[in-house]
XYZ file of C-alpha atoms in Angstrom:
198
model
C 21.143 21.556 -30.802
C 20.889 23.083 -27.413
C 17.242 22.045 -27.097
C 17.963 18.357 -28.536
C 20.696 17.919 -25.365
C 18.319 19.764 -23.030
C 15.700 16.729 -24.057
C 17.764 14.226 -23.990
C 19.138 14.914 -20.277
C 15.255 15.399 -19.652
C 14.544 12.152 -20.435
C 17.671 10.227 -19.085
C 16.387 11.823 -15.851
C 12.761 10.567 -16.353
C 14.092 7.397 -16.782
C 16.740 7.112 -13.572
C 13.994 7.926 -12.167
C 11.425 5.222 -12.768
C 13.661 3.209 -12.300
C 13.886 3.948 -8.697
C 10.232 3.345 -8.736
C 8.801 0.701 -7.036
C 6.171 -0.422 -9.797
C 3.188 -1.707 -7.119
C 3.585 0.652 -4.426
C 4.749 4.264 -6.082
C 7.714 4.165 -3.599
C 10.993 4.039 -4.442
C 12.616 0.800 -4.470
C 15.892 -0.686 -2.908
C 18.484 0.530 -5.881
C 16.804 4.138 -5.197
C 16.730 3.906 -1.560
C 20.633 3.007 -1.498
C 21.795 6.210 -3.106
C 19.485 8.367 -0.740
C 20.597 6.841 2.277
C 24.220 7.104 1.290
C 23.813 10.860 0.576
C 22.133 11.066 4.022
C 24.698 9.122 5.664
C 27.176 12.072 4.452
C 25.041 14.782 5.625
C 24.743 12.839 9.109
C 28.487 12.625 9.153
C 29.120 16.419 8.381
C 26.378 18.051 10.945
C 26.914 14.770 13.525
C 23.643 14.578 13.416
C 21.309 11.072 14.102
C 19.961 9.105 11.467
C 17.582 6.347 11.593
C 16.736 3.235 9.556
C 13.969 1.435 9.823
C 12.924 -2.525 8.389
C 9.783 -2.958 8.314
C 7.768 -6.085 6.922
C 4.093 -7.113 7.331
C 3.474 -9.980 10.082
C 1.473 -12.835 9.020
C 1.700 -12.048 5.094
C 2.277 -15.331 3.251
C -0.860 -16.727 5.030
C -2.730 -14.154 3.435
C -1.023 -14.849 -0.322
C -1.682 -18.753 0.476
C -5.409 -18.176 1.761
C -6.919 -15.280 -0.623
C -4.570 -14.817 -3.227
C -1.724 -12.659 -4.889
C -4.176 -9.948 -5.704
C -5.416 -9.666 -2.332
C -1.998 -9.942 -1.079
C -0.755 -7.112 -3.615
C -3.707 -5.046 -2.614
C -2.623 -5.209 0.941
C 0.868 -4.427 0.136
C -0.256 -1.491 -1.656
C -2.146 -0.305 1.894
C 0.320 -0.771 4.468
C 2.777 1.403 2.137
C -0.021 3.942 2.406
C -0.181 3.705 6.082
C 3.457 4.255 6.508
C 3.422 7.651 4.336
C 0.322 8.614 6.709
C 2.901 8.474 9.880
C 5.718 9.655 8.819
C 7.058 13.242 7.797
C 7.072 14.085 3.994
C 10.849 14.540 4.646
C 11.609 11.237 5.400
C 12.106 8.312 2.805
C 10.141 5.138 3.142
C 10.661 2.254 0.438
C 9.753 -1.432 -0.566
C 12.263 -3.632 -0.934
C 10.864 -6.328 -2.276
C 7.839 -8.809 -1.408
C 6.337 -7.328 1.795
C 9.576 -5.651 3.398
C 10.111 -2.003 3.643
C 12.893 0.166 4.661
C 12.667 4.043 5.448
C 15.138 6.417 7.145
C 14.607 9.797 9.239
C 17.856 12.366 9.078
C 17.789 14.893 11.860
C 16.158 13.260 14.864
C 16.410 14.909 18.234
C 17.252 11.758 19.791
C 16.290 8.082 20.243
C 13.362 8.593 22.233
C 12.177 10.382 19.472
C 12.754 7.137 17.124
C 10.836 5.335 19.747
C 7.716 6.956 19.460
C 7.843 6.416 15.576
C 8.270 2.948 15.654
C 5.505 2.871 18.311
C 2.962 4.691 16.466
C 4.205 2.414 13.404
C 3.440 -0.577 14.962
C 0.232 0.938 16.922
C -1.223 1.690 13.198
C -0.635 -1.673 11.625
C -2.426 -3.275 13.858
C -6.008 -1.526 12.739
C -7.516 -3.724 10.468
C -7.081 -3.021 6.672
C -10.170 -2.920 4.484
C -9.507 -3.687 0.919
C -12.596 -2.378 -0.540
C -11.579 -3.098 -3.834
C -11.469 -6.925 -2.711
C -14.048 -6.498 -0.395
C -12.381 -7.991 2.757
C -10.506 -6.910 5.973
C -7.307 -8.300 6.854
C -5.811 -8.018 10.357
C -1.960 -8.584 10.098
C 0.416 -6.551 12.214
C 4.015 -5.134 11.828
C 7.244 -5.657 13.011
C 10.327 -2.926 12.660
C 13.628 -3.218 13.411
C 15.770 0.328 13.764
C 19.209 0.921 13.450
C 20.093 4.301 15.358
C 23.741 6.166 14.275
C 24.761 9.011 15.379
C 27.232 10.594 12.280
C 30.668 9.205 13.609
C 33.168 6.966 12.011
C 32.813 4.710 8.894
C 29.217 3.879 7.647
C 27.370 2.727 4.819
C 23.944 2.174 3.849
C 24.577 -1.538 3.498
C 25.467 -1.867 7.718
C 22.490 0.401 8.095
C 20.280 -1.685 7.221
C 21.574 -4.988 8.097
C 21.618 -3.651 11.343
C 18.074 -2.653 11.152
C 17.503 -6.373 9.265
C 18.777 -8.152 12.759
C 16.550 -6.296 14.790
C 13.899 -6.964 12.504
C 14.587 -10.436 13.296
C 14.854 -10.257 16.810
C 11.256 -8.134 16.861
C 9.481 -11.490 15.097
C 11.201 -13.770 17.092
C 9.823 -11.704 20.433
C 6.623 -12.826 19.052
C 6.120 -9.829 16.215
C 3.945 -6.951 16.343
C 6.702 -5.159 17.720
C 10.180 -3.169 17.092
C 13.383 -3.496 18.393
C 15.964 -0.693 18.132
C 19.882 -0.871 18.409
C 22.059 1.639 18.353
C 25.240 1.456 16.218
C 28.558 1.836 17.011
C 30.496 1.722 13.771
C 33.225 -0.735 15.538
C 31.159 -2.997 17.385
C 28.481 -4.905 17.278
C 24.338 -3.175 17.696
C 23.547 -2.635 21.194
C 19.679 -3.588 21.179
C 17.889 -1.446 23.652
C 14.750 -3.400 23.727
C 12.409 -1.050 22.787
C 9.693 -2.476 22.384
C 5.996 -1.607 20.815
């Protein structure tokens, strides 16, 4: 009996799992990334410590679909989410939310210029050419990131988080793209963009 429970719990945990899976990339998805945000947003509250989002999507991407196809265009999906995990600490959580838009967080950071530099070296690597082997073609596209910056006081939730980090998204592509934009959040008002900029 004991065993029979202990397999069943098993396997309800396999499956909460994959279901946090993103199924093209291997990274968790946006129902999996909301719970781990929320816990960090509780362990930035208790130590008052900074967290970071990030919103990330992939500049010039339906062009790409349109001109070489959806396998292409899932191929080079399936690379950029490589080249984020290649610049970012195993620690922090990186995710695709759907079509080519990603969202990660970093707990911990020593302070904004630190974020900076991440979404600098982000946007610095996107903008080496990816080589699909598998497709046999190179793709030049870009990145732009918006980051939402709090620092562990007052009311939050994951959802502000990253529609913060969404609006300076959208203020990065409409600067022209293949760049970031950072604001930091004040819980009761609205994002102070710094204009960082990659």
């Amino acid at each position: 009996m004991l065993q029979d429970v202990t397999a069943t719990k098993r396997e309800q945990k396999r499956l909460i799992h994959l279901a946090q899976i993103d199924g093209l990339t291997g990274l968790m998805n946006r129902g999996g990334f909301h719970v781990r945000l929320e816990n960090a947003i509780t362990r930035a509250r208790d130590q008052k410590s900074l967290l970071a989002v990030f919103y990330l999507d992939i500049d010039r991407f339906k062009p790409v679909n349109d001109t070489h196809g959806h396998a292409v265009g899932d191929a080079l999906i399936q690379a950029f989410a490589d080249r984020i995990g290649g610049k970012v600490r195993a620690s922090d959580v990186v995710a695709r939310i759907g079509g080519d838009e990603f969202t990660m967080f970093i707990e911990g950071a020593r302070d904004v210029d630190y974020i900076r530099r991440i979404a600098e070296k982000l946007v610095a690597a996107m903008r080496r050419p990816f080589e699909l082997q598998a497709n046999a073609i190179t793709l030049s596209v870009g990145a732009s990131i918006g980051v939402s910056l709090w620092g562990g006081e007052g009311p939050m939730s994951a959802g502000l988080l990253i529609a913060h980090a969404d609006a300076m998204l959208y203020e990065a592509k409409q600067s022209g793209r293949d760049t970031y934009r950072l604001a930091v959040v004040e819980t009761t008002s609205e994002p102070h963009d710094t204009r960082g900029c990659g």
